[in-house]
Coordinates of C-alpha atoms in Angstrom, one line a residue:
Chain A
X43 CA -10.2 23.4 8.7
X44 CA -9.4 19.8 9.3
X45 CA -6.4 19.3 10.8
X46 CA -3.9 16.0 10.2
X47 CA -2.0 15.5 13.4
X48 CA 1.9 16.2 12.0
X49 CA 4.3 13.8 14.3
X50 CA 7.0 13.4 12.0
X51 CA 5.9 10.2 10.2
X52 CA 6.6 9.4 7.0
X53 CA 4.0 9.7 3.7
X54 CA 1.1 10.9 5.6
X55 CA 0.2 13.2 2.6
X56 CA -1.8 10.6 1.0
X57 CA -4.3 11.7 3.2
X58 CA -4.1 15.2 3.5
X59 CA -4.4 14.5 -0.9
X60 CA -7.5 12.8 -0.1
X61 CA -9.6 15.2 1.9
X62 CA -8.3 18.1 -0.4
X63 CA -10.2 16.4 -3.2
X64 CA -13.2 16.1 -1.4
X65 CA -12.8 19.5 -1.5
X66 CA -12.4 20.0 2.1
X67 CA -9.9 22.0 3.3
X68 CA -7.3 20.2 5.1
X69 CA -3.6 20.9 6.8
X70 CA -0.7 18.8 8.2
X71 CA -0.2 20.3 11.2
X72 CA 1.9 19.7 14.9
X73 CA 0.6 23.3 16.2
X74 CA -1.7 22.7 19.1
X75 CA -3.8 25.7 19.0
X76 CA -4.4 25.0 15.1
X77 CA -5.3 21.3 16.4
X78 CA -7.6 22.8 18.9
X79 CA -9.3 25.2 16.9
X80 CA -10.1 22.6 13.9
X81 CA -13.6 21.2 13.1
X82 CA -12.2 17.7 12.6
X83 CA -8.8 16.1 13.7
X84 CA -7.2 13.3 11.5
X85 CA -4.6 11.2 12.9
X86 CA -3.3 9.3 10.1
X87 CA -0.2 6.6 10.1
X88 CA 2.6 4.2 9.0
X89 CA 5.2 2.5 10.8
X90 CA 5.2 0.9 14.7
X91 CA 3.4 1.9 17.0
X92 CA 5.4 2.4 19.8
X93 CA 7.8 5.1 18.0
X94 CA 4.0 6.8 16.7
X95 CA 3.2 7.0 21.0
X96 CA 6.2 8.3 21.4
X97 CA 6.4 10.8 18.3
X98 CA 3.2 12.5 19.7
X99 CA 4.3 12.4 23.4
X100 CA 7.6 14.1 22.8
X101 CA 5.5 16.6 20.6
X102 CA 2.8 17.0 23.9
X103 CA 0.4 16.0 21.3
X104 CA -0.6 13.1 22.9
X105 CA -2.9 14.9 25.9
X106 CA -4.3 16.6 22.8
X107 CA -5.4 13.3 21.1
X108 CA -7.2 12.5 24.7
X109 CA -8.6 15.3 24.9
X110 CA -10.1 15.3 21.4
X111 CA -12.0 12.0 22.3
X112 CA -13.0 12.8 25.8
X113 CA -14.6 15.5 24.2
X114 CA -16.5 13.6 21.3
X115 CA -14.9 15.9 18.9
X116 CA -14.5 14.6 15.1
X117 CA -11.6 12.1 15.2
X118 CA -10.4 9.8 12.8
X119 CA -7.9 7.0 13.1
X120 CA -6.0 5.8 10.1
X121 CA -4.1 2.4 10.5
X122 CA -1.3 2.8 13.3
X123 CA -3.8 6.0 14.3
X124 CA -6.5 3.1 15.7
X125 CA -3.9 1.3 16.6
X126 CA -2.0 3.7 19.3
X127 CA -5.8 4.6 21.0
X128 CA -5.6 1.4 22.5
X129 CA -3.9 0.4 26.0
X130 CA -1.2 -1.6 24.3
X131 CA 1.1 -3.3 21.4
X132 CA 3.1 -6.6 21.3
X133 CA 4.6 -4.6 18.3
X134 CA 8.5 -4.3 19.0
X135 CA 7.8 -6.3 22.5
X136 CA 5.1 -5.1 24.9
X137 CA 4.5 -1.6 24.5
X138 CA 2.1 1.0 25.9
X139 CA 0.2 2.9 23.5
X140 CA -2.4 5.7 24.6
X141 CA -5.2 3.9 26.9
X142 CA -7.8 5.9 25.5
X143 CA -9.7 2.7 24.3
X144 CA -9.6 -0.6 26.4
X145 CA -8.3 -3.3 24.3
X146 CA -5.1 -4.7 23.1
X147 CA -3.1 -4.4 19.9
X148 CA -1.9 -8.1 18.8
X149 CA 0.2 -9.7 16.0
X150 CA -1.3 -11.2 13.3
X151 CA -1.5 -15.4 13.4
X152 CA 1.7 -17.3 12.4
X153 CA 2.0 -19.6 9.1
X154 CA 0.4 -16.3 6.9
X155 CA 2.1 -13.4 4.9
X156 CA 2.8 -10.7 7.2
X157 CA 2.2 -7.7 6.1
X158 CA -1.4 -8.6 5.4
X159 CA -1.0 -6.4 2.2
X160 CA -4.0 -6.1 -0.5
X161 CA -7.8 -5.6 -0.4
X162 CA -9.7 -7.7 1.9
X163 CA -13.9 -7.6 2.8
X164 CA -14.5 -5.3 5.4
X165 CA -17.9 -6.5 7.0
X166 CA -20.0 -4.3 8.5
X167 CA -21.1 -5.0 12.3
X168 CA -22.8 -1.7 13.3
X169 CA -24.5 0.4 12.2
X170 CA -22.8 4.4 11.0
X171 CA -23.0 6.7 8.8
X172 CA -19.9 6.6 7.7
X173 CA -21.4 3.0 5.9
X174 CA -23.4 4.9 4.2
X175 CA -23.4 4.1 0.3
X176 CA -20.8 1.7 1.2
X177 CA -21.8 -2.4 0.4
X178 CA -21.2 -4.5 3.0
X179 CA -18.4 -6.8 2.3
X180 CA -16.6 -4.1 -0.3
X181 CA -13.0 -4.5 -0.8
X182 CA -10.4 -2.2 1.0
X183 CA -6.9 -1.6 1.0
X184 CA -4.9 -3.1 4.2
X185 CA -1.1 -3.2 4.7
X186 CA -0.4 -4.0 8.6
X187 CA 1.3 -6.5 10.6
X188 CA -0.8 -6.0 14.2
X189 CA -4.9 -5.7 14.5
X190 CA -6.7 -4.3 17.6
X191 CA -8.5 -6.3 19.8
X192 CA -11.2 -3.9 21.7
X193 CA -12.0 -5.1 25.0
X194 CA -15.8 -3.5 24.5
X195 CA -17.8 -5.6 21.9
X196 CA -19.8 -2.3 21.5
X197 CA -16.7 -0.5 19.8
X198 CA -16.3 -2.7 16.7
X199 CA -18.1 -1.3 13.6
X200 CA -16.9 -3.9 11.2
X201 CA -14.3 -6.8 11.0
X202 CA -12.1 -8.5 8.5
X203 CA -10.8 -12.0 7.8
X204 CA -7.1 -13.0 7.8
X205 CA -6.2 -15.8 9.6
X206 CA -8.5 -14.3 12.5
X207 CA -11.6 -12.3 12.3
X208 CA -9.8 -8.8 13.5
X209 CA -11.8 -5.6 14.4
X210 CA -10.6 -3.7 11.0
X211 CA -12.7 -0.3 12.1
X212 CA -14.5 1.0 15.3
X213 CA -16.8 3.9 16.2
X214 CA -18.0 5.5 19.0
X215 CA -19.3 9.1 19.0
X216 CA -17.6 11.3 16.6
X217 CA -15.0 9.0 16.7
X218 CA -14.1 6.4 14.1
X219 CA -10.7 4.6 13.1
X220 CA -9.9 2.2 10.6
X221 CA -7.4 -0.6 10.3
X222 CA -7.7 -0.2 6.4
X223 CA -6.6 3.3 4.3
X224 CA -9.3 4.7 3.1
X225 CA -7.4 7.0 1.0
X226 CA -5.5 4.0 -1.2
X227 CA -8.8 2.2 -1.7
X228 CA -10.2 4.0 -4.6
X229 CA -14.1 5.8 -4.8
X230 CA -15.1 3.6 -2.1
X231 CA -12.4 4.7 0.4
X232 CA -13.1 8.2 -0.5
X233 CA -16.3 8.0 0.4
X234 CA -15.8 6.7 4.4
X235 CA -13.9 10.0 4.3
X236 CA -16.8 12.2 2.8
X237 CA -19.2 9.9 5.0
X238 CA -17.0 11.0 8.2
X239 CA -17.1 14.4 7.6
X240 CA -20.5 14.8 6.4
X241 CA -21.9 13.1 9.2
X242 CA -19.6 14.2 12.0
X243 CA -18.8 17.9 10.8
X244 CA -23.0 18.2 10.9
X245 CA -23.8 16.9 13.7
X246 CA -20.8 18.9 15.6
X247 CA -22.2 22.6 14.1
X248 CA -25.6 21.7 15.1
X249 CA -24.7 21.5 18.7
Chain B
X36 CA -10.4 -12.9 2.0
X37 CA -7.3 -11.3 1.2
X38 CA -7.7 -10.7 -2.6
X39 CA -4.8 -11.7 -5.0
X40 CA -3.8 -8.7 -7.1
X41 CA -3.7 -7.6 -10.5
X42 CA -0.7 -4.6 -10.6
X43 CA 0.0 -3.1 -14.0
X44 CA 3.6 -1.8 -14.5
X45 CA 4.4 1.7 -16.5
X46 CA 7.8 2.4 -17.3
X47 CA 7.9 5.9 -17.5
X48 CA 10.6 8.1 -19.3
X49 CA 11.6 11.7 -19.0
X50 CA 7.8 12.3 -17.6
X51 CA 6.3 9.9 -20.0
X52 CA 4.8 6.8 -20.5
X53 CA 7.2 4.6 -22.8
X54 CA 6.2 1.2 -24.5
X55 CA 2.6 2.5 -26.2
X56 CA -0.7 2.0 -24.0
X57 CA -3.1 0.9 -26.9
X58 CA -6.7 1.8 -25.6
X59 CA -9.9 3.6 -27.3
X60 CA -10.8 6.8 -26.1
X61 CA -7.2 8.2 -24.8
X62 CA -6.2 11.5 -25.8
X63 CA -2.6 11.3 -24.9
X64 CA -1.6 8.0 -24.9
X65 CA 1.8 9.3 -22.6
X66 CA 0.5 10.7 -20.2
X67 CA 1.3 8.9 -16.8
X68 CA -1.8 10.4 -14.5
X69 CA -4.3 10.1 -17.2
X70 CA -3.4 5.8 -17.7
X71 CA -3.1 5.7 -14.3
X72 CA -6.6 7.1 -14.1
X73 CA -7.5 4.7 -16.7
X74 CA -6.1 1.6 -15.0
X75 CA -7.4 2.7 -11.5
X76 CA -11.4 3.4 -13.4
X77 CA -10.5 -0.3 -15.0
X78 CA -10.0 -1.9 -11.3
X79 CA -5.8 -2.2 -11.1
X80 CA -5.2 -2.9 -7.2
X81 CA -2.0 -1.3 -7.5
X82 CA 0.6 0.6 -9.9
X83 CA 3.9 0.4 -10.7
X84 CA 5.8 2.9 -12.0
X85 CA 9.3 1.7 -13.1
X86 CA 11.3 5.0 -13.9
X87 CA 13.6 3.9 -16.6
X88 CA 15.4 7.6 -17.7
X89 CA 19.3 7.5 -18.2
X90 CA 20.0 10.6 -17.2
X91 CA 20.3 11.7 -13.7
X92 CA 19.3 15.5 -14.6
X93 CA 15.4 14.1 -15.9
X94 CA 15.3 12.4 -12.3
X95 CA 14.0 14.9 -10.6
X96 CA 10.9 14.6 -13.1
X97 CA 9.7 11.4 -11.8
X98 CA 8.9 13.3 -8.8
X99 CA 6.8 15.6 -10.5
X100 CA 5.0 12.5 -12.0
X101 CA 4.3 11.0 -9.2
X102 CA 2.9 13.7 -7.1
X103 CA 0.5 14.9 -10.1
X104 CA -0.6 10.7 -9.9
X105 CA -0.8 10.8 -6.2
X106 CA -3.4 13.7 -6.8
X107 CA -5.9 12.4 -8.2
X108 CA -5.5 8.3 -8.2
X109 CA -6.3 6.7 -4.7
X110 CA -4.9 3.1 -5.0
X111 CA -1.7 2.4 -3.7
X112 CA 1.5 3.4 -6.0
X113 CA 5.0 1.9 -5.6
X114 CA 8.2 3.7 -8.0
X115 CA 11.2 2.1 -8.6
X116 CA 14.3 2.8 -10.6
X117 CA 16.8 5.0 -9.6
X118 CA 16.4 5.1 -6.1
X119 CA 19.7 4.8 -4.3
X120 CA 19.7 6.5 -0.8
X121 CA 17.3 6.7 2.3
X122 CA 17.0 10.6 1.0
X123 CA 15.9 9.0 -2.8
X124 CA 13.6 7.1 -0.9
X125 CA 12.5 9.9 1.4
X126 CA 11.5 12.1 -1.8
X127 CA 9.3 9.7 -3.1
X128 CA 7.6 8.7 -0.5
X129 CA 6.7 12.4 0.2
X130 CA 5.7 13.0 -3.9
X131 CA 3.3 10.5 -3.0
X132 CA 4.6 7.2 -3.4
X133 CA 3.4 4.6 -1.3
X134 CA 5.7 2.2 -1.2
X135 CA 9.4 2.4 -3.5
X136 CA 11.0 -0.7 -5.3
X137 CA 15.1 -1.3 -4.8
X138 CA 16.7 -3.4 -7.0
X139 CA 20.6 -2.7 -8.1
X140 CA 21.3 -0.5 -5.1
X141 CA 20.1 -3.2 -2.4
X142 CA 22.4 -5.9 -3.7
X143 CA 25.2 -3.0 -3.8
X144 CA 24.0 -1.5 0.1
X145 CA 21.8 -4.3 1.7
X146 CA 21.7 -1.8 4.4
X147 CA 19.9 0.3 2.7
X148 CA 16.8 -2.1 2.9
X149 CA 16.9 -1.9 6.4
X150 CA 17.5 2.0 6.5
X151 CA 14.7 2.4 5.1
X152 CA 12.6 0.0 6.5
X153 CA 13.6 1.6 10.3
X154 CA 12.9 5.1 8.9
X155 CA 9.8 4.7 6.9
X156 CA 8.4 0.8 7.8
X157 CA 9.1 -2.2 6.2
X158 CA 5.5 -1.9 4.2
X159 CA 7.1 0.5 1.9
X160 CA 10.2 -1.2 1.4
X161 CA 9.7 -3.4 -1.6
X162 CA 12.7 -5.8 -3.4
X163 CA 13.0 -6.3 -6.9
X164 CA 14.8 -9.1 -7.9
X165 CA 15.7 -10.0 -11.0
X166 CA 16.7 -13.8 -11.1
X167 CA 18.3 -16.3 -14.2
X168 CA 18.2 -20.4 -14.1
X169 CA 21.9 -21.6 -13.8
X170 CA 22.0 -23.6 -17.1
X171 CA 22.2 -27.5 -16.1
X172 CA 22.0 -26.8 -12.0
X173 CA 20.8 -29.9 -10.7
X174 CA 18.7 -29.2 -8.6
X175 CA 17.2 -26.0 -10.1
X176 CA 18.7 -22.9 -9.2
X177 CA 18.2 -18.9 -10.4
X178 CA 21.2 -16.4 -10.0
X179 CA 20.4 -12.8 -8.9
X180 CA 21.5 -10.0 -11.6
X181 CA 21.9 -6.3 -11.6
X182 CA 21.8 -3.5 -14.3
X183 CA 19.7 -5.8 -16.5
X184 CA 18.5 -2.8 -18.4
X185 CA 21.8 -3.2 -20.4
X186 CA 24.1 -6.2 -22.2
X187 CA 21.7 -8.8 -20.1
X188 CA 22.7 -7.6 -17.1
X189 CA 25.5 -8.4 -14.6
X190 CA 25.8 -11.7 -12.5
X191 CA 26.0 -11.0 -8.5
X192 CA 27.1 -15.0 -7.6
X193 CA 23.8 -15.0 -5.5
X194 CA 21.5 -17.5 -4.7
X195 CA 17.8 -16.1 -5.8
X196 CA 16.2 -17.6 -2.7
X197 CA 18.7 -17.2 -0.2
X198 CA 18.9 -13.1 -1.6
X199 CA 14.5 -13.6 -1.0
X200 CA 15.4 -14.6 2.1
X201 CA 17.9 -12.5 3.6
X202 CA 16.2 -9.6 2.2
X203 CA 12.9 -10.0 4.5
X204 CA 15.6 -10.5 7.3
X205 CA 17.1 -7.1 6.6
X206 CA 13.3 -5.5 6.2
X207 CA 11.8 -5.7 2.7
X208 CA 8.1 -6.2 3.2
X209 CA 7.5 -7.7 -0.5
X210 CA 9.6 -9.0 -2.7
X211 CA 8.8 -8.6 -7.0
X212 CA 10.2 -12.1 -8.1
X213 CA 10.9 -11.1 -12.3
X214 CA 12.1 -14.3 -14.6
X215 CA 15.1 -12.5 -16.9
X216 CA 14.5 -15.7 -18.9
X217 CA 11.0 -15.5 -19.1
X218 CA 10.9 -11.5 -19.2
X219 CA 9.2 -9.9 -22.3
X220 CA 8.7 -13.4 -23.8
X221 CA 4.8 -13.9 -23.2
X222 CA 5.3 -17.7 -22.3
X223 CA 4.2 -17.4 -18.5
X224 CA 6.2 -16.5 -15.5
X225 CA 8.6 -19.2 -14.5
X226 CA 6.7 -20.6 -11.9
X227 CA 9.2 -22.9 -10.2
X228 CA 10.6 -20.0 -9.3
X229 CA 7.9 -18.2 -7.7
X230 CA 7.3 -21.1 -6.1
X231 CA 10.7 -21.9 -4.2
X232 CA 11.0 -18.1 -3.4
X233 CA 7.0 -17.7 -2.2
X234 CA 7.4 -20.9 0.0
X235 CA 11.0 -19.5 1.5
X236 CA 9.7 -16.2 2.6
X237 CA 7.1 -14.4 5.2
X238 CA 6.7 -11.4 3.0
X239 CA 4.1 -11.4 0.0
X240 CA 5.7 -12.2 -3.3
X241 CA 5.0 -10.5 -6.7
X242 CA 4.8 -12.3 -10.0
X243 CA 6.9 -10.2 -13.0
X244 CA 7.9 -11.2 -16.3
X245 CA 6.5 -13.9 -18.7
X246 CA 2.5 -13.1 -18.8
X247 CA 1.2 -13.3 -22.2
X248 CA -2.2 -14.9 -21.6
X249 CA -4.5 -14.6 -19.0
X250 CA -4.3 -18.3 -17.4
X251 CA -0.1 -17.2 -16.9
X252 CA -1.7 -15.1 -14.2
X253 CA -3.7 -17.8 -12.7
X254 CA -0.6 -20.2 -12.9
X255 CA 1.7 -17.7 -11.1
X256 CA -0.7 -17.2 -8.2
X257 CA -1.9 -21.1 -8.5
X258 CA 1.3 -22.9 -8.8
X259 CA 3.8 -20.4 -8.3
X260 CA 2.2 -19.4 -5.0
X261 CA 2.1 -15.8 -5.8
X262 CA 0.3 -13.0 -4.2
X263 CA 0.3 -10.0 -6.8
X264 CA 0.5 -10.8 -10.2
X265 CA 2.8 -7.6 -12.2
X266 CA 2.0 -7.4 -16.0
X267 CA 2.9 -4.7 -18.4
X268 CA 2.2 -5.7 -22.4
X269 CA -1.0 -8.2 -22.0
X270 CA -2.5 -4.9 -20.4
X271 CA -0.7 -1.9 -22.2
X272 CA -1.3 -3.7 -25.9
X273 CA -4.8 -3.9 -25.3
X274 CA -5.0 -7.6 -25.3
X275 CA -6.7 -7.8 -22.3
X276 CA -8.6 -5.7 -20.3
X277 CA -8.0 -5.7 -16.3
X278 CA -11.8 -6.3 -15.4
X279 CA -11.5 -9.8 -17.9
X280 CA -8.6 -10.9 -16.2
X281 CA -10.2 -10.5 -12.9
X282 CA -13.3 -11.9 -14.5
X283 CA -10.7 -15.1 -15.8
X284 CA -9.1 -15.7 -12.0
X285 CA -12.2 -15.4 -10.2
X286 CA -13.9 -18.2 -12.2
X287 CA -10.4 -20.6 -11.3
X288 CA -11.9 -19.8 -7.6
X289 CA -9.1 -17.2 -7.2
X290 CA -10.3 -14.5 -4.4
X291 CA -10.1 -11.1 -7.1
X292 CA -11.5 -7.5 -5.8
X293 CA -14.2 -7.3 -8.5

């Protein structure tokens, strides 16, 4: 079972729709032990950031996110779930988000459309399977305001253009988060979910 | 680069797709997952569904619509029509809905823009607007109307670019800009006013109403400044295919998600 951390956000169904036509078998879930027990944890989101940190501490699910990267288990970040792993936000102020990752979560550059809504490239700058099949330079789906800035070079697995060249993915481990939704950018998002999975779910049994 | 967008609209009735969809090879030309299927396999960045049923009892239907879309097409959806309350908005957005359009009921309840913009992020929270020249305003001006589904609509008194404005104030994270002169006529958008409303605001603006050939959509994005270009008959009639239009901006030097 995957599970798809449940903190009271809005649509996070979308994904959860995803990952069930795959044809894995996925739940939306808030129960720890469920969380605990799963082969892969999703942690998918929309809104600010700072209400997302606060969501999952208020549910104790925050040590539980921590925990679930400490320990190289399969993790994926979707959107404001990259955004919160990092030490902070300038969204709604200056706010702290999770620490897990060293790096900073900053507001897009004046004098463009904010959101930055629409497909944009998503260049690849490391090397993962969850690339694979995947051109370098295909189009994604993006809606967001902030971007992360990792403070380790090593973390960023691809970048994107708007305004600034922003870290739009990173990857370390079993872990990998996207700034982009993979599950509103057709076959091609699909397939970083399939790739994930594949490659993370596999490696994890084998150990 | 951010790409421009191409967005097909659907007006859907009762469950179905209304205004015919003219293309080869359908089996049911009504049937809202199976064009949105189509459109998503022909390279649509987006949908639109515009829920146009009367009656309050078939409401509930659009819900079942858009959850059976949501299902099996994984491109970004927005519905509009209808939707009057945070809880309207709530339901859709749970079917499956990825962002919802507001249009009569934000004029009536600006509030409820920034209800649900708190609640559910201002990325979901999309403005419809449909605006009318002021015959002889010098300079130019557009008028914002309501209920334009019937009798041509009802004036509000309000300033199209000052509404653009005040609405990205309140929370809307995209505005859809539709010409009720230029609506349904196939002689281009009016791009003056995509222009004056694209320049005012923050938010990305969405070209409606007017396209009838494929350099309309270049224009609106060209000189009227627009982000997303909406078009229902070009596509629906069969006139144009999505990938050609693409194919049509991308040779202007317009950035297009091929």
């Amino acid at each position: 079972m995957i599970a798809i951390i449940d903190y009271g956000a809005g649509n996070i169904r979308n994904v959860l729709r995803a990952l069930t036509y795959l044809g894995h078998e996925a739940s939306i879930t808030a129960d720890r032990a469920q969380i605990q027990r799963a082969r892969a944890v999703v942690l998918p989101g929309v809104g600010a950031a700072g209400d997302t940190v606060r969501a999952l501490r208020d549910r104790g699910l925050d040590d539980l996110v921590r925990r679930t990267i400490e320990e190289d288990r399969p993790f994926l970040g979707v959107c404001i779930g990259l955004q919160v792993l990092f030490d902070t936000t300038e969204e709604g102020g200056f706010q702290p988000c999770l620490g897990i990752l060293p790096g900073a979560v900053k507001r897009l550059p004046a004098g463009l459309k904010v959101p930055h809504m629409g497909w944009n490239q998503v260049q690849q700058r490391a090397e993962s399977p969850v690339f694979l099949n995947l051109p370098d330079g295909a189009n994604f789906y993006f809606v967001h305001s902030y971007y992360v800035e990792p403070a380790q070079r090593e973390l960023v697995a691809a970048e994107t253009s708007y305004g600034v060249d922003f870290c739009c993915a990173v990857a370390r481990g079993n872990l990998f988060a996207t700034q982009f939704h993979p599950e509103k950018s057709g076959p091609l998002g699909l397939r970083v979910y399939d790739n994930f999975l594949k490659a993370t779910l596999g490696r994890h049994t084998r150990h | 680069m951010l790409t421009k967008r191409i967005i097909p609209c659907l007006d859907v009735k009762a469950g179905r797709v209304v205004k015919g969809v003219r293309f080869r090879d359908h089996r049911d030309a009504g049937d809202p997952v199976e064009l949105a299927s189509f459109y998503n396999s022909e390279g649509a960045d987006e949908l639109v569904f515009y829920d146009i049923t009367a009656s309050s009892d078939e409401r509930p239907i659009m819900l079942q619509v858009v959850e059976r879309v949501a299902d099996q097409v994984f491109i970004p959806l927005t519905v509009g029509g209808g939707l009057r309350t945070v809880e309207d908005i709530r339901r859709m957005l749970e079917a499956g809905a990825d962002k919802v359009s507001i249009n009569t009921a934000a004029v009536q309840n600006p509030s409820l823009i920034t209800q649900g913009a708190q609640r559910f992020g201002s990325q979901c929270i999309v403005l419809g607007m449909d605006a009318q020249r002021v015959p002889g305003a010098q300079p130019v001006c557009w008028e914002v109307y309501t209920h334009t589904g019937a009798d041509g609509g009802r004036r509000t008194g309000m300033d199209a670019v000052e509404w653009a404005q005040r609405s990205v104030e309140l929370g809307a994270g995209e505005i859809v800009v539709n010409s009720i002169d230029a609506d349904g006529t196939q002689v281009g958008y009016d791009l003056a006013l995509l222009r004056a409303i694209s320049e005012a605001v923050t938010v990305p603006v969405v070209a409606s109403g007017g396209a009838g050939t494929l350099d309309h959509l270049a224009q609106a994005i060209t000189q009227g400044k627009a982000d997303a270009v909406l078009a229902a008959s070009i596509f629906h009639y069969g006139a144009y295919r999505i990938r050609q239009a693409k194919e049509y901006l991308a040779e202007q030097g317009i950035p297009v998600r091929l």
